Coordinates of C-alpha atoms in Angstrom, one line a residue:
M107 CA 0.0 0.0 0.0
T108 CA 1.5 3.3 -1.0
A109 CA 1.3 6.4 1.2
P110 CA -0.7 9.3 -0.2
D111 CA 1.1 12.3 -1.4
L112 CA 1.7 14.9 1.3
V113 CA 0.6 18.4 0.2
L114 CA 1.9 20.9 2.6
A115 CA -0.8 23.5 3.5
G116 CA -3.0 21.9 0.9
E117 CA -6.1 22.2 3.1
F118 CA -5.7 26.0 3.3
P119 CA -6.9 28.4 0.6
A120 CA -4.1 29.9 -1.5
A121 CA -2.8 33.2 -0.1
D122 CA -3.0 36.3 -2.3
H123 CA -2.4 40.0 -1.9
V124 CA -6.0 41.0 -1.8
R125 CA -6.7 38.5 1.0
W126 CA -3.7 39.7 3.0
Q127 CA -5.0 43.3 2.6
H128 CA -8.4 42.3 3.8
L129 CA -7.1 40.6 6.9
V130 CA -4.7 43.4 7.8
E131 CA -7.5 46.0 7.4
R132 CA -9.7 44.0 9.8
V133 CA -7.0 44.1 12.5
L134 CA -6.3 47.8 12.0
R135 CA -10.0 48.7 12.2
R136 CA -10.3 46.9 15.5
T137 CA -7.6 49.2 16.8
D138 CA -9.0 52.4 15.3
A139 CA -6.0 52.8 13.1
V140 CA -8.0 53.3 9.9
P141 CA -9.3 56.9 9.6
E142 CA -12.9 57.4 8.7
G143 CA -13.4 57.4 4.9
Y144 CA -9.9 56.0 4.2
D145 CA -9.8 54.6 0.7
R146 CA -6.1 54.1 -0.1
P147 CA -4.2 50.8 0.1
V148 CA -3.9 49.5 3.6
E149 CA -0.2 49.1 3.2
D150 CA 0.1 52.9 3.3
L151 CA -0.9 52.9 6.9
L152 CA 1.9 50.6 7.9
A153 CA 4.6 52.0 5.6
T154 CA 7.4 54.1 7.1
K155 CA 10.0 56.4 5.6
T156 CA 13.7 56.5 6.2
Y157 CA 15.6 59.7 6.8
D158 CA 16.4 59.6 3.0
G159 CA 12.7 59.5 2.1
V160 CA 12.8 55.9 1.1
L161 CA 9.5 54.3 1.6
V162 CA 9.7 51.0 3.5
K163 CA 6.6 48.9 2.9
P164 CA 5.1 46.2 5.2
L165 CA 5.0 43.7 2.4
Y166 CA 6.9 43.4 -0.9
T167 CA 5.5 41.4 -3.8
A168 CA 6.7 40.6 -7.3
A169 CA 5.4 44.0 -8.5
D170 CA 8.0 45.6 -6.3
A171 CA 10.8 43.4 -7.5
V172 CA 14.1 45.0 -8.5
P173 CA 16.3 42.4 -10.3
A174 CA 19.4 41.3 -8.4
T175 CA 22.2 43.3 -10.1
G176 CA 25.0 41.2 -11.6
Y177 CA 27.0 38.5 -9.9
P178 CA 29.4 38.4 -7.0
G179 CA 32.8 39.6 -8.0
L180 CA 31.6 41.3 -11.2
A181 CA 30.6 44.9 -11.9
P182 CA 28.6 46.6 -10.5
F183 CA 29.6 44.5 -7.4
T184 CA 26.3 45.0 -5.7
R185 CA 26.3 41.3 -4.7
G186 CA 29.9 41.3 -3.4
A187 CA 33.3 42.5 -4.3
Q188 CA 34.7 38.9 -4.6
P189 CA 33.3 36.0 -6.6
D190 CA 33.6 33.7 -3.6
G191 CA 32.4 36.3 -1.0
H192 CA 34.1 35.7 2.3
V193 CA 33.2 32.0 2.4
A194 CA 36.8 30.7 2.7
A195 CA 38.1 32.8 5.6
G196 CA 35.3 35.1 6.7
W197 CA 35.6 38.8 6.8
D198 CA 38.5 40.6 8.4
V199 CA 37.9 41.1 12.2
R200 CA 39.4 44.5 13.0
Q201 CA 39.8 45.9 16.5
R202 CA 40.2 49.6 17.3
H203 CA 42.9 50.8 19.8
A204 CA 43.6 54.3 21.0
D205 CA 44.9 53.9 24.6
P206 CA 48.7 54.4 24.8
A207 CA 48.8 52.8 28.2
T208 CA 47.2 49.5 27.3
T209 CA 47.5 49.0 23.5
A210 CA 50.8 47.0 23.4
K211 CA 49.3 44.3 25.7
A212 CA 45.8 44.6 24.3
V213 CA 46.7 44.0 20.7
L214 CA 48.4 40.7 21.5
A215 CA 45.3 39.5 23.4
D216 CA 43.1 40.4 20.5
L217 CA 45.3 38.7 17.9
E218 CA 45.5 35.6 20.0
H219 CA 41.7 35.4 20.3
G220 CA 40.4 35.9 16.8
V221 CA 41.2 39.4 15.7
T222 CA 42.8 39.5 12.2
S223 CA 43.8 43.1 11.8
L224 CA 44.4 46.3 13.9
W225 CA 43.0 49.8 13.7
L226 CA 45.4 52.1 15.6
V227 CA 44.5 55.7 16.5
V228 CA 47.8 57.5 16.4
G229 CA 49.0 61.0 17.2
D230 CA 47.0 63.6 19.1
G231 CA 44.5 61.9 21.3
G232 CA 45.9 58.4 20.7
I233 CA 49.1 56.4 20.6
P234 CA 52.1 58.6 20.1
V235 CA 53.7 58.1 16.7
A236 CA 57.1 57.4 18.3
D237 CA 55.5 54.5 20.3
L238 CA 54.3 52.6 17.2
G239 CA 57.4 50.4 17.2
T240 CA 56.8 49.4 20.9
V241 CA 53.1 48.7 20.4
L242 CA 53.8 46.5 17.3
A243 CA 57.0 44.9 18.6
D244 CA 55.6 41.4 18.9
V245 CA 53.0 41.7 16.0
Y246 CA 53.6 39.8 12.8
L247 CA 52.7 42.7 10.4
D248 CA 52.5 40.4 7.4
L249 CA 49.8 38.3 9.1
A250 CA 48.0 41.1 11.0
P251 CA 47.6 44.2 8.8
V252 CA 47.5 47.6 10.5
T253 CA 45.3 50.4 9.5
L254 CA 46.5 53.8 10.8
D255 CA 44.2 56.6 11.9
A256 CA 46.5 59.5 12.5
G257 CA 44.5 62.6 11.5
P258 CA 46.9 65.4 10.4
D259 CA 49.9 63.3 11.5
Y260 CA 49.4 60.7 8.8
R261 CA 52.7 61.3 7.0
A262 CA 54.8 60.8 10.2
A263 CA 52.8 57.8 11.2
A264 CA 53.1 56.3 7.7
T265 CA 56.9 56.8 7.8
E266 CA 57.1 55.1 11.2
L267 CA 55.1 52.1 10.1
L268 CA 57.0 51.6 6.9
T269 CA 60.3 51.9 8.8
L270 CA 59.1 48.9 10.9
F271 CA 58.6 46.9 7.8
A272 CA 62.0 47.9 6.5
D273 CA 63.7 47.0 9.8
R274 CA 62.2 43.6 9.6
G275 CA 63.4 43.0 6.1
T276 CA 59.8 42.7 4.7
A277 CA 59.6 42.6 0.9
A278 CA 57.6 45.4 -0.7
S279 CA 55.1 42.9 -2.1
A280 CA 54.5 41.6 1.5
V281 CA 53.7 45.0 3.0
V282 CA 50.0 45.2 3.7
G283 CA 47.6 47.4 5.6
N284 CA 46.5 51.0 5.2
L285 CA 48.4 54.2 6.0
G286 CA 45.1 55.9 6.8
A287 CA 45.5 59.3 5.2
D288 CA 42.2 61.1 5.2
P289 CA 42.6 64.9 5.2
L290 CA 39.0 65.4 4.0
G291 CA 37.7 63.4 7.0
H292 CA 39.9 65.6 9.2
Q293 CA 38.5 68.7 7.5
A294 CA 35.0 67.5 8.2
R295 CA 35.8 67.0 11.9
T296 CA 37.9 70.2 12.5
G297 CA 37.2 72.6 9.7
E298 CA 40.9 72.8 8.7
P299 CA 41.4 72.8 4.9
A300 CA 42.5 69.6 3.4
D301 CA 45.9 69.4 1.5
L302 CA 45.0 66.9 -1.2
A303 CA 48.4 67.4 -2.9
A304 CA 50.1 65.9 0.1
V305 CA 47.9 62.8 -0.2
A306 CA 48.9 62.5 -3.8
A307 CA 52.5 62.7 -2.8
L308 CA 52.1 60.0 -0.2
V309 CA 50.5 57.7 -2.9
A310 CA 53.4 58.4 -5.3
D311 CA 56.0 57.7 -2.6
T312 CA 54.4 54.4 -1.7
A313 CA 53.5 53.2 -5.2
H314 CA 56.1 50.5 -5.1
Y315 CA 54.1 48.7 -2.4
P316 CA 51.5 46.9 -4.6
N317 CA 49.4 45.6 -1.7
L318 CA 49.4 48.6 0.6
R319 CA 46.5 51.1 0.7
S320 CA 47.2 54.7 1.5
I321 CA 43.8 56.4 2.0
V322 CA 40.8 55.8 4.1
V323 CA 37.6 57.4 2.9
D324 CA 35.8 57.8 6.2
G325 CA 32.0 58.2 6.2
L326 CA 31.8 58.3 10.1
P327 CA 32.1 62.2 10.4
Y328 CA 28.9 62.5 8.3
H329 CA 27.1 59.7 10.2
Q330 CA 28.1 61.1 13.6
A331 CA 26.8 64.5 12.6
G332 CA 23.4 63.0 12.4
G333 CA 23.3 62.4 8.7
S334 CA 21.3 59.7 6.9
D335 CA 22.6 56.6 5.3
A336 CA 22.5 58.2 1.8
Q337 CA 24.1 61.4 3.0
E338 CA 27.0 59.4 4.5
L339 CA 27.4 57.4 1.3
G340 CA 27.1 60.4 -1.0
A341 CA 29.7 62.4 1.0
A342 CA 32.1 59.5 1.2
L343 CA 31.8 59.1 -2.6
A344 CA 32.5 62.8 -3.1
A345 CA 35.6 62.5 -0.9
A346 CA 36.8 59.5 -2.9
V347 CA 36.4 61.4 -6.2
A348 CA 38.3 64.4 -4.7
Y349 CA 41.2 62.0 -3.9
L350 CA 41.1 60.5 -7.3
R351 CA 41.3 63.9 -8.9
A352 CA 44.3 64.9 -6.8
I353 CA 46.2 61.6 -7.3
T354 CA 45.7 61.5 -11.1
A355 CA 46.6 65.2 -11.4
A356 CA 49.9 64.2 -9.9
G357 CA 50.6 61.9 -12.8
I358 CA 49.6 58.6 -11.2
D359 CA 47.4 56.3 -13.3
V360 CA 43.8 55.9 -12.3
D361 CA 44.0 52.2 -11.7
T362 CA 46.7 52.7 -9.0
A363 CA 44.7 55.6 -7.5
V364 CA 41.5 53.4 -7.2
A365 CA 43.5 50.6 -5.7
R366 CA 44.8 52.8 -2.9
L367 CA 41.3 53.6 -1.4
E368 CA 39.4 51.9 1.4
F369 CA 36.0 53.1 2.6
R370 CA 34.9 53.2 6.2
I371 CA 31.1 53.0 6.7
A372 CA 28.9 53.0 9.7
A373 CA 26.7 50.0 10.4
T374 CA 23.6 50.5 12.6
A375 CA 21.2 48.3 14.5
D376 CA 18.8 48.5 11.5
Q377 CA 20.0 45.3 10.0
F378 CA 18.2 45.4 6.7
L379 CA 19.0 49.0 6.0
T380 CA 22.7 48.3 6.9
T381 CA 22.8 45.3 4.5
A382 CA 21.3 47.5 1.7
K383 CA 23.7 50.3 2.6
F384 CA 26.8 48.2 2.0
R385 CA 25.4 46.7 -1.2
A386 CA 24.4 50.2 -2.5
A387 CA 27.9 51.5 -1.6
R388 CA 29.6 49.0 -3.9
R389 CA 27.2 49.8 -6.7
L390 CA 27.9 53.5 -6.4
W391 CA 31.7 53.1 -6.3
S392 CA 31.5 50.8 -9.3
R393 CA 29.8 53.5 -11.3
V394 CA 32.5 56.0 -10.4
V395 CA 35.2 53.6 -11.3
E396 CA 33.5 53.0 -14.7
V397 CA 33.2 56.8 -15.4
V398 CA 36.8 57.5 -14.6
G399 CA 37.9 54.8 -16.9
A400 CA 39.6 52.4 -14.4
K401 CA 39.4 48.7 -14.7
P402 CA 36.4 47.3 -12.8
V403 CA 37.2 46.5 -9.2
G404 CA 35.1 46.0 -6.1
Q405 CA 35.0 48.6 -3.3
R406 CA 37.1 47.7 -0.2
Q407 CA 34.8 48.2 2.7
H408 CA 35.5 48.6 6.5
A409 CA 32.3 48.5 8.5
V410 CA 32.2 50.1 12.0
T411 CA 29.3 49.7 14.4
S412 CA 27.8 53.1 14.8
P413 CA 29.3 55.2 17.5
A414 CA 26.2 57.4 17.4
M415 CA 23.9 54.6 18.5
L416 CA 25.9 53.6 21.5
T417 CA 24.7 54.7 25.0
A418 CA 26.5 55.5 28.2
R419 CA 23.3 54.5 30.2
D420 CA 22.5 50.8 30.4
P421 CA 25.6 50.2 28.2
W422 CA 24.9 46.4 28.2
V423 CA 22.2 46.9 25.6
N424 CA 25.0 48.1 23.3
M425 CA 26.0 44.4 22.9
L426 CA 22.7 43.8 21.2
R427 CA 23.0 46.9 19.0
T428 CA 26.5 46.0 17.8
T429 CA 25.5 42.4 17.2
L430 CA 22.7 43.5 14.9
A431 CA 25.0 46.0 13.2
A432 CA 27.8 43.5 12.6
F433 CA 25.2 41.0 11.3
G434 CA 23.9 43.5 8.8
A435 CA 27.4 44.5 7.6
G436 CA 28.4 40.9 7.3
V437 CA 25.4 40.0 5.3
G438 CA 25.9 43.1 3.2
G439 CA 29.4 41.9 2.2
A440 CA 31.7 44.2 4.2
D441 CA 35.4 43.2 3.9
A442 CA 36.4 44.2 7.4
V443 CA 34.2 44.7 10.5
T444 CA 35.0 46.6 13.7
V445 CA 32.6 46.0 16.6
L446 CA 33.1 48.9 19.0
P447 CA 33.2 47.7 22.6
F448 CA 29.9 48.2 24.6
D449 CA 31.5 50.8 26.9
S450 CA 32.9 53.0 24.2
A451 CA 30.5 55.8 25.0
I452 CA 31.7 55.9 28.6
G453 CA 35.4 56.1 28.1
L454 CA 38.3 53.9 27.1
P455 CA 37.2 50.2 26.7
D456 CA 38.5 47.7 29.2
A457 CA 39.7 44.2 28.4
F458 CA 36.3 42.6 29.1
A459 CA 34.6 44.9 26.7
R460 CA 37.2 44.3 24.0
R461 CA 36.7 40.5 24.6
I462 CA 33.0 40.8 24.1
A463 CA 33.5 42.9 20.9
R464 CA 35.7 40.3 19.3
N465 CA 33.6 37.4 20.5
T466 CA 30.6 39.0 18.9
Q467 CA 32.2 38.5 15.6
A468 CA 33.5 35.0 16.5
V469 CA 29.9 33.9 17.2
L470 CA 28.7 35.3 13.9
L471 CA 31.5 33.8 11.9
E472 CA 32.3 30.5 13.7
E473 CA 28.9 29.5 15.2
S474 CA 26.4 31.1 13.0
R475 CA 28.6 30.7 9.8
L476 CA 27.3 34.0 8.6
A477 CA 30.1 34.2 5.9
G478 CA 29.2 30.8 4.6
V479 CA 26.7 32.2 2.1
I480 CA 27.5 34.6 -0.6
D481 CA 25.1 37.6 -0.7
P482 CA 22.3 35.9 1.3
A483 CA 20.1 38.9 0.9
G484 CA 20.4 38.8 -2.9
G485 CA 17.1 38.4 -4.7
S486 CA 15.0 39.5 -1.7
W487 CA 12.3 41.9 -3.1
Y488 CA 12.7 44.0 0.1
V489 CA 16.5 44.2 0.2
E490 CA 16.9 44.6 -3.5
S491 CA 14.4 47.5 -3.6
L492 CA 15.9 49.1 -0.5
T493 CA 19.4 48.8 -2.1
D494 CA 18.1 50.4 -5.3
E495 CA 16.3 53.3 -3.6
L496 CA 19.2 54.0 -1.2
A497 CA 21.7 54.0 -4.1
K498 CA 19.6 56.5 -6.0
A499 CA 19.3 58.8 -3.0
A500 CA 23.0 58.7 -2.3
W501 CA 23.8 59.4 -6.0
A502 CA 21.5 62.4 -6.0
W503 CA 23.4 63.8 -2.9
F504 CA 26.8 63.0 -4.4
T505 CA 26.0 64.9 -7.6
E506 CA 24.7 67.9 -5.7
I507 CA 28.0 68.0 -3.9
E508 CA 29.8 67.8 -7.2
R509 CA 27.8 70.6 -8.7
A510 CA 28.8 72.7 -5.6
G511 CA 32.5 72.3 -6.6
G512 CA 33.3 69.0 -4.9
L513 CA 33.5 68.0 -1.2
P514 CA 36.2 70.4 -0.1
D515 CA 34.1 73.4 -1.3
A516 CA 30.9 71.9 0.0
L517 CA 32.4 71.5 3.5
T518 CA 33.8 75.0 3.4
S519 CA 30.6 76.6 2.2
G520 CA 28.4 74.9 4.8
L521 CA 26.4 72.9 2.3
V522 CA 27.2 69.6 3.9
A523 CA 26.8 70.9 7.5
D524 CA 23.4 72.5 6.7
R525 CA 22.0 69.4 5.1
L526 CA 23.3 67.1 7.9
A527 CA 21.9 69.6 10.5
A528 CA 18.4 69.4 8.9
T529 CA 18.5 65.6 9.1
W530 CA 19.7 65.7 12.7
A531 CA 16.8 68.1 13.6
E532 CA 14.4 65.6 12.2
R533 CA 16.1 62.7 14.0
E534 CA 16.2 64.7 17.2
R535 CA 12.4 65.2 17.0
N536 CA 11.9 61.5 16.6
L537 CA 14.2 60.7 19.5
A538 CA 12.4 63.3 21.7
T539 CA 9.0 61.9 20.9
R540 CA 10.3 58.3 21.2
A541 CA 9.3 57.5 17.7
D542 CA 12.9 56.4 17.6
A543 CA 13.1 54.5 20.8
I544 CA 16.4 53.8 22.7
T545 CA 16.1 50.7 24.8
G546 CA 17.5 51.3 28.3
V547 CA 17.5 55.1 27.9
S548 CA 14.2 56.5 26.5
E549 CA 12.4 53.2 27.0
F550 CA 12.7 50.8 30.0
P551 CA 15.3 52.9 31.9
N552 CA 16.9 51.5 35.0
L553 CA 17.3 54.1 37.7
A554 CA 19.1 51.6 39.9
E555 CA 21.8 50.7 37.4
R556 CA 25.4 50.8 38.4
A557 CA 27.3 52.1 35.4
P558 CA 30.8 50.8 34.7
V559 CA 33.6 53.3 35.4
R560 CA 36.2 53.8 32.7
A561 CA 39.2 56.0 32.1
P562 CA 38.1 59.0 30.0
A563 CA 38.6 58.8 26.3
P564 CA 40.4 61.7 24.5
P565 CA 38.0 64.4 23.5
A566 CA 36.7 64.4 19.9
P567 CA 38.1 67.0 17.5
T568 CA 36.1 70.2 17.3
G569 CA 35.6 73.0 14.8
G570 CA 33.9 71.1 12.0
L571 CA 30.8 69.0 11.9
P572 CA 29.2 68.2 15.3
V573 CA 29.5 64.8 16.9
H574 CA 26.2 63.4 18.2
R575 CA 25.0 60.4 20.0
Y576 CA 21.3 59.5 19.8
A577 CA 20.9 59.2 23.6
E578 CA 22.6 62.4 24.5
A579 CA 19.5 64.4 25.4
Y580 CA 18.2 61.8 27.8
E581 CA 21.6 61.2 29.3
D582 CA 21.9 64.9 30.0
L583 CA 18.7 64.7 32.0
R584 CA 19.8 61.6 33.8
D585 CA 23.0 63.5 34.7
R586 CA 20.9 66.3 36.3
S587 CA 19.1 63.7 38.4
D588 CA 22.4 62.0 39.5
R589 CA 23.8 65.3 40.6
T590 CA 20.7 65.9 42.7
L591 CA 21.1 62.4 44.2
E592 CA 24.7 63.1 45.1
A593 CA 23.9 66.5 46.7
T594 CA 20.7 65.6 48.6
G595 CA 20.6 61.8 48.9
A596 CA 17.4 61.6 46.9
R597 CA 16.3 61.7 43.3
P598 CA 13.7 64.1 42.0
R599 CA 10.3 62.5 42.1
V600 CA 6.8 62.7 40.5
F601 CA 3.8 61.2 42.2
L602 CA 1.5 59.0 40.1
A603 CA -2.0 59.4 41.2
T604 CA -3.4 56.0 40.1
L605 CA -7.2 56.2 40.0
G606 CA -9.3 53.2 40.5
P607 CA -8.4 49.5 40.5
V608 CA -5.1 48.1 39.2
A609 CA -6.7 47.0 35.9
A610 CA -7.9 50.5 35.2
H611 CA -4.7 52.4 35.8
T612 CA -1.9 50.0 35.0
A613 CA -1.4 50.9 31.3
R614 CA -1.2 54.6 31.8
A615 CA 0.8 54.4 35.1
T616 CA 3.3 52.1 33.4
F617 CA 3.6 54.6 30.5
A618 CA 4.1 57.5 32.8
A619 CA 6.7 55.7 35.0
N620 CA 8.6 54.7 31.9
L621 CA 8.6 58.3 30.6
F622 CA 9.7 60.1 33.8
Q623 CA 12.3 57.5 34.7
A624 CA 13.9 58.2 31.3
G625 CA 14.8 61.6 32.8
G626 CA 16.0 60.1 36.1
I627 CA 12.8 61.0 38.0
E628 CA 11.4 58.5 40.5
T629 CA 7.7 57.7 40.3
P630 CA 6.1 56.6 43.6
T631 CA 2.5 55.5 43.0
G632 CA -0.6 55.9 45.1
G633 CA -1.8 52.3 44.7
V634 CA -5.6 52.0 44.4
I635 CA -6.9 55.5 44.9
T636 CA -10.6 55.7 45.5
S637 CA -11.3 59.4 46.2
P638 CA -9.8 62.8 45.8
E639 CA -9.0 62.9 49.5
D640 CA -7.2 59.6 49.2
A641 CA -5.1 61.0 46.3
A642 CA -4.2 64.1 48.4
T643 CA -3.1 62.0 51.4
R644 CA -0.9 59.7 49.4
F645 CA 0.6 62.6 47.4
T646 CA 1.6 64.3 50.7
E647 CA 3.1 61.0 52.0
S648 CA 5.2 60.7 48.7
G649 CA 7.2 63.9 49.3
A650 CA 6.7 64.9 45.7
T651 CA 5.6 68.3 44.5
V652 CA 4.5 67.3 41.0
A653 CA 1.7 64.7 40.2
V654 CA 0.5 62.8 37.2
I655 CA -3.0 61.5 37.2
C656 CA -3.2 58.0 35.7
G657 CA -6.5 56.1 35.2
S658 CA -9.1 55.2 32.7
E659 CA -11.3 57.4 30.6
K660 CA -14.2 56.6 32.9
S661 CA -12.3 57.6 36.1
Y662 CA -11.1 60.8 34.4
A663 CA -14.7 61.8 33.5
E664 CA -15.9 61.0 37.0
S665 CA -13.2 62.5 39.2
A666 CA -10.2 64.1 37.4
A667 CA -11.3 67.6 38.1
A668 CA -11.8 66.9 41.8
V669 CA -8.5 65.0 42.1
V670 CA -6.7 68.0 40.5
D671 CA -8.2 70.4 43.0
A672 CA -7.3 68.0 45.9
L673 CA -3.7 67.6 44.7
K674 CA -3.2 71.4 44.3
A675 CA -4.7 72.0 47.7
A676 CA -2.2 69.5 49.1
G677 CA 0.7 71.5 47.6
A678 CA 1.2 70.2 44.1
T679 CA 2.9 72.9 42.0
K680 CA 2.0 71.1 38.8
V681 CA -0.5 68.4 37.9
L682 CA -0.4 66.5 34.6
L683 CA -2.7 63.9 33.1
A684 CA -1.7 60.7 31.3
G685 CA -3.7 61.0 28.1
K686 CA -4.7 63.6 25.6
G687 CA -8.2 64.6 26.7
H688 CA -10.0 66.1 29.7
R689 CA -8.4 69.5 29.4
E690 CA -11.4 71.0 31.2
S691 CA -10.3 69.2 34.4
G692 CA -7.8 71.9 35.2
V693 CA -4.6 70.0 34.7
D694 CA -1.4 71.9 33.8
G695 CA -0.5 69.6 30.9
H696 CA -0.7 66.1 29.4
V697 CA 1.7 63.3 28.7
F698 CA 0.8 60.8 26.0
T699 CA 2.3 58.5 23.3
G700 CA 4.1 60.8 20.8
C701 CA 4.5 63.8 23.1
D702 CA 7.9 65.6 23.3
A703 CA 9.3 63.5 26.2
V704 CA 12.5 65.5 26.4
A705 CA 10.6 68.8 26.7
V706 CA 8.3 67.3 29.4
L707 CA 11.3 66.0 31.3
R708 CA 13.2 69.2 31.1
D709 CA 10.2 71.3 32.3
T710 CA 9.5 68.9 35.1
L711 CA 13.1 68.9 36.4
T712 CA 13.0 72.7 36.3
T713 CA 9.7 72.7 38.2
L714 CA 11.3 70.4 40.7
G715 CA 14.2 72.8 41.2
V716 CA 16.8 70.5 39.7
P717 CA 19.7 72.6 38.3
A718 CA 20.4 72.5 34.6

């Protein structure tokens, strides 16, 4: 007797787009998310836009399909710079070091436990140029390439590194790494004009090292200034073109010039956008290489987990953020990945944080086998569409910079700064309203956390583009609260007047507690409050001077006005209400989903007498 054929899901009706729309609309109508008279596709209600205006849909179908562009290792290199991806050995695991006191010991620990190359911050604010030999004394430079980051001291640092190779008798063909010259990145950070002729001279002087790169095209200054993904890619592309112009003007052939560049690009916790970003970056660079007449070659990419997304508060969550970022960059085909240690926003990372950073990549490479598939996102309707739209947005910004005279002029004129500032203002609004949530900071804060203590990191360069972190506004508020705790032994507090039974007030009380604790404000609650007099008594016992009424719409209608009067009679200097309505109750303001949380917290701390 033969077994019947097994038809998976054969008992269910075939799914189609119209059926999906119908089911989604039913759910949204139950939550009042569909406006009265709405007649557009239901997808529009769930779609979001990136800071580049790219529409991200909730569902992608064949109608949205953008064909996978080319093949891995072939122009336009969207699917990877190498035909075999990183299947054989994985990507390059690159660790950053900037502490002159610990680097010599730390680099050996890194190299013994999975790190395959080094990123050394040299010169002002980092390792002294003269100490490079000591730091690298026990490092096999032909096995562990070094990328320098020396700011204006790049020529002296390059000379020191090349002297080390020479002293060890290394053949020119075996010299690898990157000398890290990036005067345009330095101009972006400090406002000091870039000397592109000096970069061209460095390339000419090191032309006899066929496997040594000379220039890093750093996108991080534009990312850390609050810029979008396309703005970072477009500015980096403009910097690379400026370097190509200077190098070829010095008489160096374009193929040599192209081979001397490596791109440093930020990877964020938005894994799909990060994957699309690295795929789009290769496509953009391939087009530039084609236009300048060089032979087709893939872009060399160094991914760095975003410094802007790291938090000093609840820094342990940074491990999750950097894991997602490294995952996105690895899937996107980055050649080298640096996972910044989770305590980088606090100060100089310690040995434990560096260990976690390198182990993050070890897990992705060795346990998850993430490099075992070439371009795993290729062919995805979503990722291919996102790659295409991001590339177009970045190209539009790049060509605008070129029309303005190129990146040096665009930096000097303020074009780049103004455009990045506009994006940061939009991002800042979303952070303030918690539309862009920061776990552990703007959402689910922990007032009892014991933050790690680290030695201070060197200050960031100033004079050029600003350096932002997304959590900075909330962390400033938490600092105000901490200073009050140190001075008085108690944090500022806001009383939650929780009306009615637990089931009636829990949702809004939880929301209010979460909001105020994000500013370092304690939120004692009144438990089950059954009358205005009860509210006043428990408010007095709490020792607070500001109160927030939390309850149901029914309890608000029945007693909010009376509770407000009772609280003010008991000494409340301000009474707020959790929710948008009931303005006639006499409250001084409202807190609700989508309100400007930063403004509310600043005003509340000021009302409570907490110094700015």
